[in-house]
């Protein structure tokens, strides 16, 4: 069995729930680490008024006893504090009050196609679930996956590399230590100069009633070679990672290693030559493949980037059409964030961690965390793997 995440919840409903199935028993969880990841997802220059209302914390309601997993599904709930302001509009049960419907779909959102597909007349029935508030539940699930991966020597980290036209320089190699201060940057960027320019860019465009997109990068260190498989398309880990990343609200693309740039260089500059030494075993001097060859991890750090479109809720709304009258009208004007790429990077970590944890569960099995560790150690011995 692999590892599976289910999330439930609406943006202004009572709360969000995540269920992670497939964690082994005996895994030690750190309550603080869960809340830290939830708090990291709330950070970043460019967030809107909602983040002043929310202060996300994880309430574990199933699958854990005295700080250790029991082997069953783990359930975590994250309350929506804002529900207090939406009790009538978002009550799970009928209310006496008249609740007006939303009829103005926002271009770039799920709004229009969602009401068509689900036979709704009220856009709110779509936008509440489509909202990126749901990513709080993903991050809670991702924190569980990270706890499992940490036991296996794997760390998943992220940073922002671009906000609209501001592109940060990224050194050729990065080690986990290089990410130590990333959460102190207001945009979660490793380069202080670019960080300052990104903040200016957000301020400038926000003042012009614009929203912003960008690019973040997730890196995973300590991965054993052989996660995923070349034998069938569904098992290729690059495909699974890209699916997970692009499933994050507002993502339009994902690229592994050199990504699209590899398409423009000759073969001799696109691959990572293979070397061997008794001390290091097999090793590479470059990592253009981003740690994946043939749909499998190859032992080098995983490098994956995601491109996020500018948020589609604009303070100066785009043109739209009233779905009840079919008259032209500006799109729904909602309170919104202007830039969320720093937060999206934290969500990216969660999604990558979930896919990697799933791959470790599929490859090494085991009902207890020590079974997993033993199976991994035996495999590492067999292939002569030296942990990087
Ligand atoms: C979101 C709109 C905003 C964001 C929200 C995602 O919410 P609201 O409409 O309440 O102002 O703040 O993100 C979160 C609540 C969150 O926790 O990230 C959207 O439309 O996707």
Tab-separated table of C-alpha atoms in Angstrom, residues 178 236 301 303 355 380 387:
chain	number	residue	atom	x	y	z
A	178	UNK	CA	21.586	26.837	2.544
A	236	UNK	CA	7.077	7.154	-13.121
A	301	UNK	CA	18.778	15.795	-5.012
A	303	UNK	CA	14.802	19.597	-8.089
A	355	UNK	CA	4.489	11.834	-3.375
A	380	UNK	CA	20.978	0.530	0.504
A	387	UNK	CA	23.959	8.654	1.529
